[in-house]
Structure formats: C-alpha cells, structure tokens
Amino acid sequence: MIVINFLDEQAKKIMLGNDKGNYTVPTVGLYPYQWNWDSAFAALGFATFDINRAWIELETLFSSQWSNGMVPHIIFHQSIAGYFPGPDVWDTNQVPQTSGISQPPVAASFARLIFDKDKEFGLDRLKELFPKFMASHRWFFEHRNENGMIVVNHPWESGRDNAPEWDEAMQNIDISNVGEYDRNDLSHVDPHMRPQKQDYDRFMAIVYFARACNWNEKTMAKNGPFRVADSGMTFILLRANRDLLEIAKILGEDGSEIERWIKTIERGVEQLWNPKIGAYDAINIRTGTFANSISSASFLCWYGGVENSTLLETFERVIKSSTYSVPSHDPNSEKFEPFRYWRGPVWGVINTMIGMGLKQMGHNKRAEKVRSDTAVLIAKSGFAEYFNPIDASPAGGRDFTWTAAIWLAWASPNASDFQEILGVKNGRD
Ligand code: DGY
C-alpha cells in the first residue's frame, strides 16, 4: 500500500509539473505543446484530485476548435524552439496556431465520466461543451466517414503514428518534394524507439500536400496521398457517440442526429472485420485492401460496445505471446518491434480503453489482467510514454502526463471511482 500511495503522489506531481495553467504538455522537451487526446486523458487524471482543473483542460482544448468543427491534434499556445514540425510548417492560419488534422475523439466520453464524479459542479461546464462535441463529431461524419468506417488522412491523426497498418498505404506516397528537415524527437529519445526516416518523409509529404491545398477537406478526401479506414478511430468515435447520446439525455437535448451516427458506424464496423486474421483491420480507401495487421486498435471493439467472440480468441492468443498485455502489435508478426513506438510496445492509454471496454462487456478477468499488467509496468518502470511488452523496460518520453493520468483514474489499485461509475455488466468471465 505504501508503494501504491507513493505512486499516486508521484503521478500527481508529474501532472502538476506538466501543467501550464490551462493546458498540460504530454512531457517536457519531446512534446512542448497541447496535444488533443493527451489533454482529454489529462482531464481524466485531474478529475481524481481537482475537478475544476479537469474541466479547464477540456475547455482549453475546445477553445481552439476550428470553425468547421475540427479539434486540431496540436495547439501551439506559445512559440517554442525545438519541435518539428512546428506551427510555421503546418501554416494553418489559426489563432493560436494549430496543426491541420485531428486525433481520436475521446473527449466526450471522458467528459461524461468527469461529469458523473460531481454532477452539480459539472452541469454548466457540460452544457457549454455539448455543442462543441456535436460540432466535432459532425466534422468526423462530414470529412472522415467512408461508408460508416472512420478514416484518417494522416497516420498522426490516428494517434498511432507508425503502426504497421499504415505500411502498405505509406509505400506509394511520393516523397520527391520533401527535402531536408531536422527531427528534434531524436535528440530526446533513442532512435530505435521512434518512427524511422522512411516514415517521417511520408508524414511530411502528406503535411505538404494538405498545406498546398490550404487544408481543403474536399481536396484531401478526393486526392490526398493517404486515406485509410482505422478500426481505432471507428471504435473510439462509436463509443464517444454513445456517451454523447447519454450527455444529450442528461441535458434534455435532441439526440436523434447522434442516434443516426451510431447506426452508421455500427454498420461500418462490420466492413473492418478481416476474417483472414480474425481481427478488425485497417482498409486503404484508395485500393480497398486490408492491411492484414493485428493491432491493439482492434481490441477497442469492446470499448465501442461491440461484441465479437472470434476476436476474444485472437486477443487471448496475442496476450499469451507477450509478458505484459496489451502489445500494440501482434508479437507473432514479423513486423513486431518491442521498443519501436506503435509497432509493439504497450501503451497505458490504449490499455485503459481496452480494460474499460472488456469490463463493460462483462469480461472481468481479462479486464483485470489488462489493468494489473498496466499497474505492474508503471510500478516497475515509472510513468514512461510506453513500455516494452516483453521485459517491461520504459520507452519514449518520461514523466508522461497521460501515463500518470491513467494511473490515477484507472490503473492504480486506489482508482475505484471511475470503475464504479462505468455501469459494469454482470461478469461473464
Ligand atoms: C510526434 O511528434 O511524434 C507526434 O506523435 C505527432 O503528433
């Protein structure tokens, strides 16, 4: 218990150390601005000890929402030398400056959890945010919807930058105009834990294409170099819509548009099922081909409220192949790399969503394994950005906001609050 209390205190210290007053940086140095889904996880963490600060985090994030409803993936509140690609590279003409793509929309789901912690305190805050959540979800349906599957226009948009599911679609991207650039990330983190140059060249080619067409969504949808349906995005938005519908009910708002969104994605999800690998997969919209990649994004189906018994078997096989659950890529695949970012390591934030989903669908034992493995990784290796799933070594940035946040909100044995709120089904296993 002493160790757990110590880790709780350390997690709070990390969050406060990364706190810039009204937003939180993911970690000092490597990520010096506000990132979209990092901030939503930060809000969940703050809610365990400072509910007002939790709402402020979400409010700051949505104060940079574009007029078309998009919530950008990075908000450059102040100019800081040493991050690439910085605001001038994105050149999106926003105040404050922002990137030009979005990130997984976890905010509405976490706002619901934060509201449930103190309903009286949160009601007015939730009311203010509701139309912004609606505009953000509407933007996804207008610009990232392919037949009910949610697509990303850039691997960064998925939050899982160099996952093997993008490899095939990335191969065909023309990099002849990319030229030279300096990557600052490699001065903070060991290169074997980060995406490779071949990935970064293509990341930049997509940014330059979108910048050249002035971030025009129609042009990017039609001719952009990258457009891939992502099971991670699809399940996260499905879940966010279910939570937004509950929020609409609480506020007495009309939920019919949200109900239509839910039905649309429920149909879309079925197309992402790849029977060949027994998992939900990514589909390259330009070619119609599956990536044939088993990743932790597939295991977000329970978080999305979708049951699939074949996927449970795949999940069992994947976690048995790894010392700690849940590796971001199948350890039996030749593409598995235990240290390299989204090609193998365990990410606490993904585990949180998988664990919440499993629990809500009644898979209690599996949910508890995901939670306790996450707790052991943090207890052994600290609040790292991600972890080697075989030997638990810490990887990426250290003193990381979202790892501290999910410790406080979910992984710590003291984190009972949200578990109770989540409306768990009677255990089946
Ligand atoms: C980075 O800088 O590595 C981020 O993932 C891009 O958003």
Coordinates of C-alpha atoms and ligand atoms in Angstrom, one line a residue:
M1 CA 0.0 0.0 0.0
I2 CA 2.9 2.4 0.8
V3 CA 4.2 1.8 -2.7
I4 CA 0.8 2.5 -4.3
N5 CA 0.3 5.7 -2.3
F6 CA 3.8 6.8 -3.3
L7 CA 3.0 6.2 -7.0
D8 CA -0.3 8.1 -6.6
E9 CA 1.7 11.1 -5.2
Q10 CA 4.3 10.8 -8.0
A11 CA 1.6 10.7 -10.7
K12 CA 0.0 13.9 -9.3
K13 CA 3.5 15.5 -9.2
I14 CA 4.1 14.7 -12.8
M15 CA 0.7 16.1 -13.9
L16 CA 1.3 19.3 -11.9
G17 CA 4.8 19.5 -13.3
N18 CA 3.5 19.3 -16.9
D19 CA 0.6 21.7 -16.1
K20 CA 0.8 25.1 -17.9
G21 CA -2.1 26.6 -16.1
N22 CA -5.0 25.9 -18.5
Y23 CA -3.5 23.0 -20.5
T24 CA -0.9 20.2 -20.0
V25 CA 2.0 19.3 -22.1
P26 CA 2.4 15.5 -22.6
T27 CA 6.0 15.7 -21.4
V28 CA 8.7 18.5 -21.2
G29 CA 11.0 18.6 -24.2
L30 CA 9.7 16.0 -26.6
Y31 CA 6.2 17.4 -26.8
P32 CA 6.1 21.0 -25.6
Y33 CA 2.5 22.0 -26.7
Q34 CA -1.0 20.8 -26.1
W35 CA -2.0 17.6 -27.8
N36 CA -5.6 16.7 -28.3
W37 CA -6.2 13.2 -26.9
D38 CA -3.3 13.6 -24.4
S39 CA -5.3 16.5 -23.0
A40 CA -8.5 14.5 -22.7
F41 CA -6.6 11.8 -20.8
A42 CA -5.1 14.6 -18.6
A43 CA -8.6 15.8 -17.8
L44 CA -9.5 12.3 -16.6
G45 CA -6.4 12.3 -14.3
F46 CA -7.1 15.8 -13.0
A47 CA -10.7 14.8 -12.2
T48 CA -9.3 12.4 -9.5
F49 CA -7.9 15.4 -7.4
D50 CA -9.0 18.7 -9.0
I51 CA -12.4 18.6 -10.8
N52 CA -12.3 22.3 -11.8
R53 CA -8.9 21.8 -13.5
A54 CA -10.2 18.8 -15.3
W55 CA -12.9 20.9 -17.0
I56 CA -10.4 23.7 -17.7
E57 CA -8.3 21.2 -19.7
L58 CA -11.2 20.2 -21.9
E59 CA -12.3 23.9 -22.3
T60 CA -8.9 25.0 -23.4
L61 CA -8.8 22.2 -25.9
F62 CA -12.1 23.1 -27.4
S63 CA -11.3 26.8 -27.4
S64 CA -9.1 26.0 -30.4
Q65 CA -11.8 24.2 -32.3
W66 CA -11.8 25.2 -36.0
S67 CA -15.0 26.9 -37.4
N68 CA -15.6 23.7 -39.4
G69 CA -15.8 21.7 -36.1
M70 CA -12.4 20.1 -36.2
V71 CA -10.4 19.9 -33.0
P72 CA -6.8 20.0 -34.0
H73 CA -4.3 17.5 -32.9
I74 CA -1.7 20.0 -31.7
I75 CA -2.3 23.6 -30.3
F76 CA 0.8 25.7 -30.4
H77 CA -0.2 28.1 -27.5
Q78 CA 3.3 29.7 -27.4
S79 CA 6.2 29.6 -29.7
I80 CA 8.9 27.1 -28.5
A81 CA 12.0 26.4 -30.5
G82 CA 12.8 22.8 -30.9
Y83 CA 9.7 20.9 -32.1
F84 CA 9.4 19.7 -35.6
P85 CA 7.1 20.2 -37.4
G86 CA 6.2 23.4 -35.6
P87 CA 3.5 26.0 -36.4
D88 CA 5.2 27.5 -39.4
V89 CA 5.4 24.2 -41.1
W90 CA 1.7 23.5 -40.6
D91 CA 0.8 27.0 -41.6
T92 CA -2.9 26.7 -40.9
N93 CA -3.7 30.3 -40.3
Q94 CA -5.3 29.8 -36.9
V95 CA -5.0 31.8 -33.6
P96 CA -3.4 30.3 -31.6
Q97 CA -1.7 28.3 -34.3
T98 CA -2.6 24.7 -34.6
S99 CA -1.9 21.6 -36.7
G100 CA -4.3 20.8 -39.5
I101 CA -5.5 17.3 -38.6
S102 CA -7.4 15.9 -35.7
Q103 CA -6.9 13.0 -33.2
P104 CA -9.0 10.2 -31.7
P105 CA -12.2 11.9 -30.2
V106 CA -12.1 10.6 -26.6
A107 CA -13.2 14.0 -25.1
A108 CA -17.0 13.4 -24.9
S109 CA -16.5 10.0 -23.3
F110 CA -14.2 11.4 -20.6
A111 CA -16.4 14.5 -20.1
R112 CA -19.2 12.1 -19.2
L113 CA -17.0 10.3 -16.7
I114 CA -15.8 13.7 -15.2
F115 CA -19.4 15.0 -15.0
D116 CA -20.5 11.8 -13.2
K117 CA -17.9 12.5 -10.5
D118 CA -19.6 15.8 -9.5
K119 CA -22.8 16.4 -11.3
E120 CA -23.8 19.6 -9.6
F121 CA -20.3 21.2 -10.3
G122 CA -20.1 19.9 -13.8
L123 CA -23.6 20.7 -15.2
D124 CA -22.9 24.2 -16.6
R125 CA -19.5 23.1 -17.9
L126 CA -21.0 20.1 -19.7
K127 CA -23.8 22.4 -21.2
E128 CA -21.1 24.7 -22.6
L129 CA -19.2 21.9 -24.1
F130 CA -22.1 19.9 -25.6
P131 CA -22.5 21.9 -28.9
K132 CA -18.7 21.8 -29.3
F133 CA -18.7 18.0 -29.0
M134 CA -21.6 17.9 -31.5
A135 CA -19.6 20.0 -34.0
S136 CA -16.5 17.9 -33.6
H137 CA -18.4 14.6 -34.2
R138 CA -20.3 16.2 -37.1
W139 CA -17.0 17.1 -38.6
F140 CA -15.9 13.4 -38.5
F141 CA -19.1 12.4 -40.3
E142 CA -18.7 15.1 -42.9
H143 CA -15.0 14.6 -43.6
R144 CA -13.7 11.3 -42.2
N145 CA -16.6 9.0 -42.9
E146 CA -16.4 6.4 -45.7
N147 CA -19.5 4.3 -45.5
G148 CA -19.6 4.3 -41.7
M149 CA -15.8 3.5 -41.4
I150 CA -13.9 6.4 -39.9
V151 CA -10.8 7.2 -41.9
V152 CA -7.6 9.1 -41.1
N153 CA -5.9 11.4 -43.6
H154 CA -2.5 11.2 -41.9
P155 CA -1.1 8.4 -39.6
W156 CA -0.7 11.1 -36.9
E157 CA -4.4 11.6 -36.9
S158 CA -4.9 8.0 -35.6
G159 CA -2.5 8.8 -32.7
R160 CA -0.7 5.6 -33.7
D161 CA 1.8 7.2 -35.9
N162 CA 4.0 4.3 -37.3
A163 CA 1.6 1.3 -36.7
P164 CA 2.1 -1.5 -39.3
E165 CA -1.4 -0.9 -40.5
W166 CA -0.3 2.1 -42.5
D167 CA 2.7 0.4 -44.2
E168 CA 1.1 -0.6 -47.4
A169 CA -0.7 2.8 -47.9
M170 CA 2.5 4.7 -47.0
Q171 CA 4.6 2.8 -49.5
N172 CA 3.1 4.6 -52.5
I173 CA 3.5 8.1 -51.2
D174 CA 5.6 10.3 -53.4
I175 CA 8.4 11.8 -51.3
S176 CA 10.3 13.6 -54.0
N177 CA 9.3 17.1 -52.7
V178 CA 10.1 16.5 -49.1
G179 CA 13.7 17.7 -49.0
E180 CA 15.8 18.0 -45.8
Y181 CA 14.5 18.6 -42.3
D182 CA 15.8 18.4 -38.7
R183 CA 13.9 16.0 -36.4
N184 CA 14.1 17.1 -32.8
D185 CA 12.5 14.0 -31.4
L186 CA 15.7 12.0 -31.9
S187 CA 17.6 14.4 -29.5
H188 CA 15.1 13.4 -26.8
V189 CA 14.5 9.7 -27.4
D190 CA 16.6 6.8 -28.5
P191 CA 16.0 6.5 -32.3
H192 CA 15.1 2.8 -32.0
M193 CA 12.1 3.8 -30.0
R194 CA 10.8 6.3 -32.6
P195 CA 9.4 6.2 -36.2
Q196 CA 12.1 5.8 -38.9
K197 CA 13.2 8.3 -41.6
Q198 CA 11.1 6.4 -44.2
D199 CA 8.0 7.1 -42.1
Y200 CA 8.9 10.8 -41.4
D201 CA 9.5 11.5 -45.1
R202 CA 6.0 10.3 -45.8
F203 CA 4.5 12.1 -42.7
M204 CA 5.9 15.3 -44.2
A205 CA 4.8 14.6 -47.7
I206 CA 1.2 14.4 -46.5
V207 CA 1.5 17.6 -44.5
Y208 CA 3.0 19.4 -47.5
F209 CA 0.2 18.2 -49.8
A210 CA -2.5 19.3 -47.4
R211 CA -0.8 22.7 -46.8
A212 CA -0.6 23.2 -50.6
C213 CA -4.3 22.8 -50.9
N214 CA -4.9 25.1 -47.9
W215 CA -6.2 22.3 -45.7
N216 CA -9.2 21.9 -48.0
E217 CA -11.1 18.8 -46.7
K218 CA -12.8 18.0 -50.1
T219 CA -9.5 18.0 -52.0
M220 CA -7.8 15.9 -49.3
A221 CA -10.6 13.4 -49.3
K222 CA -10.5 13.1 -53.1
N223 CA -6.8 13.3 -53.9
G224 CA -4.9 13.2 -50.6
P225 CA -1.9 10.8 -50.6
F226 CA -3.2 8.9 -47.6
R227 CA -6.8 7.9 -46.6
V228 CA -7.1 4.8 -44.5
A229 CA -10.1 3.4 -42.5
D230 CA -8.9 2.9 -39.0
S231 CA -10.6 0.5 -36.5
G232 CA -9.2 2.5 -33.6
M233 CA -10.8 5.8 -34.8
T234 CA -14.0 4.0 -35.7
F235 CA -14.5 2.3 -32.3
I236 CA -13.4 5.4 -30.4
L237 CA -15.9 7.6 -32.2
L238 CA -18.6 4.9 -31.8
R239 CA -18.1 5.0 -28.1
A240 CA -17.9 8.8 -28.0
N241 CA -21.3 8.9 -29.7
R242 CA -22.8 6.5 -27.2
D243 CA -21.5 8.8 -24.4
L244 CA -22.6 11.9 -26.2
L245 CA -26.1 10.5 -26.5
E246 CA -26.2 10.0 -22.7
I247 CA -25.0 13.6 -22.3
A248 CA -27.8 14.8 -24.6
K249 CA -30.3 12.9 -22.4
I250 CA -28.9 14.5 -19.3
L251 CA -29.1 17.9 -20.8
G252 CA -32.6 17.4 -22.4
E253 CA -31.1 17.9 -25.8
D254 CA -32.3 16.2 -29.1
G255 CA -30.2 13.1 -29.6
S256 CA -31.7 12.0 -33.0
E257 CA -28.6 13.0 -35.0
I258 CA -26.3 11.1 -32.6
E259 CA -28.6 8.0 -32.9
R260 CA -28.1 8.2 -36.7
W261 CA -24.3 8.4 -36.3
I262 CA -24.3 5.4 -34.0
K263 CA -26.3 3.3 -36.5
T264 CA -24.0 4.4 -39.4
I265 CA -20.8 3.3 -37.5
E266 CA -22.4 0.1 -36.3
R267 CA -22.8 -0.8 -40.0
G268 CA -19.4 0.5 -40.9
V269 CA -17.6 -1.6 -38.3
E270 CA -18.7 -4.8 -40.0
Q271 CA -16.7 -3.9 -43.1
L272 CA -13.5 -3.6 -41.0
W273 CA -13.7 -7.3 -39.9
N274 CA -10.9 -9.2 -41.7
P275 CA -11.7 -12.9 -41.4
K276 CA -8.3 -13.9 -42.7
I277 CA -6.6 -12.6 -39.5
G278 CA -9.6 -12.9 -37.1
A279 CA -9.5 -9.2 -36.2
Y280 CA -10.8 -5.7 -37.1
D281 CA -8.3 -4.2 -39.5
A282 CA -7.4 -1.1 -41.4
I283 CA -8.5 -0.6 -45.1
N284 CA -6.7 1.5 -47.6
I285 CA -9.5 3.5 -49.1
R286 CA -7.5 4.2 -52.3
T287 CA -7.0 0.5 -53.1
G288 CA -9.7 -1.2 -51.0
T289 CA -7.2 -3.6 -49.4
F290 CA -6.9 -4.7 -45.8
A291 CA -3.6 -4.1 -44.0
N292 CA -3.6 -7.7 -42.6
S293 CA -2.3 -6.3 -39.3
I294 CA -3.4 -7.4 -35.8
S295 CA -3.0 -4.5 -33.5
S296 CA -4.3 -3.2 -30.2
A297 CA -6.7 -0.9 -32.1
S298 CA -8.8 -3.9 -33.0
F299 CA -9.3 -4.7 -29.2
L300 CA -11.0 -1.3 -28.8
C301 CA -14.2 -3.1 -30.1
W302 CA -15.4 -3.7 -26.6
Y303 CA -14.9 -0.1 -25.7
G304 CA -17.0 0.7 -28.7
G305 CA -19.7 -1.6 -27.3
V306 CA -19.3 -4.3 -30.0
E307 CA -19.0 -8.0 -29.0
N308 CA -17.0 -10.5 -31.1
S309 CA -16.2 -14.0 -29.8
T310 CA -13.6 -14.7 -32.5
L311 CA -11.7 -11.5 -31.6
L312 CA -11.7 -12.7 -27.9
E313 CA -9.7 -15.8 -29.2
T314 CA -7.3 -13.6 -31.1
F315 CA -6.9 -11.4 -28.0
E316 CA -6.1 -14.4 -25.9
R317 CA -3.5 -15.6 -28.4
V318 CA -1.9 -12.1 -28.6
I319 CA -1.6 -11.6 -24.8
K320 CA -0.3 -15.1 -24.3
S321 CA 2.6 -14.2 -26.7
S322 CA 3.6 -11.2 -24.5
T323 CA 4.7 -10.9 -20.9
Y324 CA 2.6 -7.8 -20.4
S325 CA -0.7 -7.0 -22.1
V326 CA -1.6 -5.4 -24.5
P327 CA 1.2 -5.2 -27.1
S328 CA 0.3 -2.6 -29.8
H329 CA 1.2 -5.1 -32.5
D330 CA 1.0 -8.9 -32.6
P331 CA 4.3 -10.4 -31.2
N332 CA 3.9 -13.3 -33.7
S333 CA 4.1 -10.9 -36.6
E334 CA 7.4 -10.3 -38.4
K335 CA 6.7 -6.6 -38.1
F336 CA 6.7 -6.7 -34.3
E337 CA 9.4 -4.5 -32.7
P338 CA 9.1 -4.4 -28.9
F339 CA 10.7 -0.9 -28.5
R340 CA 9.5 1.0 -31.6
Y341 CA 6.6 3.2 -30.7
W342 CA 3.4 1.7 -32.2
R343 CA 5.0 -1.4 -33.6
G344 CA 4.9 -3.5 -30.4
P345 CA 5.1 -1.5 -27.1
V346 CA 2.3 -1.4 -24.5
W347 CA 0.6 2.0 -24.2
G348 CA -1.3 2.7 -20.9
V349 CA -3.9 4.8 -22.6
I350 CA -4.9 2.1 -25.0
N351 CA -4.9 -0.4 -22.2
T352 CA -7.3 1.9 -20.3
M353 CA -9.8 1.9 -23.1
I354 CA -9.4 -1.9 -23.7
G355 CA -9.8 -2.5 -20.0
M356 CA -12.8 -0.3 -19.6
G357 CA -14.4 -1.9 -22.7
L358 CA -13.7 -5.5 -21.5
K359 CA -15.2 -4.7 -18.1
Q360 CA -18.3 -3.1 -19.5
M361 CA -18.9 -6.1 -21.7
G362 CA -18.6 -8.4 -18.7
H363 CA -15.1 -9.9 -19.4
N364 CA -14.0 -9.1 -15.9
K365 CA -11.0 -11.4 -15.6
R366 CA -9.5 -10.2 -18.9
A367 CA -10.2 -6.6 -17.9
E368 CA -8.4 -7.1 -14.6
K369 CA -5.4 -8.6 -16.3
V370 CA -5.1 -5.6 -18.5
R371 CA -5.4 -3.3 -15.6
S372 CA -3.0 -5.1 -13.3
D373 CA -0.4 -5.6 -16.1
T374 CA -0.5 -1.8 -16.6
A375 CA -0.1 -1.2 -12.9
V376 CA 2.9 -3.6 -12.8
L377 CA 4.6 -1.9 -15.8
I378 CA 4.2 1.5 -14.1
A379 CA 5.4 0.2 -10.7
K380 CA 8.4 -1.4 -12.3
S381 CA 9.4 1.3 -14.9
G382 CA 7.8 4.5 -13.9
F383 CA 5.5 6.9 -15.8
A384 CA 7.0 6.3 -19.3
E385 CA 5.3 7.1 -22.5
Y386 CA 5.2 3.4 -23.4
F387 CA 6.7 0.1 -22.4
N388 CA 8.4 -2.9 -23.9
P389 CA 5.8 -5.7 -23.6
I390 CA 8.4 -8.5 -23.2
D391 CA 10.7 -7.1 -20.5
A392 CA 8.8 -4.1 -19.1
S393 CA 11.6 -1.6 -20.0
P394 CA 10.4 2.0 -20.1
A395 CA 10.4 3.6 -23.6
G396 CA 9.9 7.0 -25.2
G397 CA 9.4 10.1 -23.1
R398 CA 9.5 10.0 -19.3
D399 CA 7.3 11.7 -16.6
F400 CA 4.5 11.4 -19.1
T401 CA 1.2 13.1 -18.4
W402 CA -1.2 10.5 -19.9
T403 CA 0.5 7.6 -18.1
A404 CA 0.2 9.5 -14.8
A405 CA -3.4 10.3 -15.6
I406 CA -4.5 6.8 -16.4
W407 CA -2.6 5.6 -13.3
L408 CA -4.7 7.9 -11.1
A409 CA -8.0 7.3 -13.0
W410 CA -7.8 3.6 -13.7
A411 CA -4.7 1.6 -13.2
S412 CA -3.9 2.4 -9.5
P413 CA -5.5 0.0 -7.0
N414 CA -6.8 3.1 -5.3
A415 CA -8.6 4.2 -8.5
S416 CA -12.0 2.9 -7.7
D417 CA -14.0 6.0 -8.7
F418 CA -14.4 5.6 -12.4
Q419 CA -14.7 1.8 -12.2
E420 CA -17.9 2.3 -10.2
I421 CA -19.3 4.9 -12.5
L422 CA -18.8 2.8 -15.6
G423 CA -22.0 0.8 -15.2
V424 CA -20.4 -2.6 -15.4
K425 CA -22.4 -5.6 -16.7
N426 CA -22.6 -8.8 -14.6
G427 CA -19.3 -10.7 -15.0
R428 CA -19.3 -13.5 -17.6
D429 CA -15.6 -14.4 -17.2
Ligands
DGY1 C1 5.1 13.4 -32.7 O1 5.6 14.5 -32.8 O2 5.7 12.3 -32.6 C2 3.6 13.2 -32.7 O3 3.2 12.0 -32.5 C3 3.0 13.9 -33.9 O4 1.8 14.3 -33.4

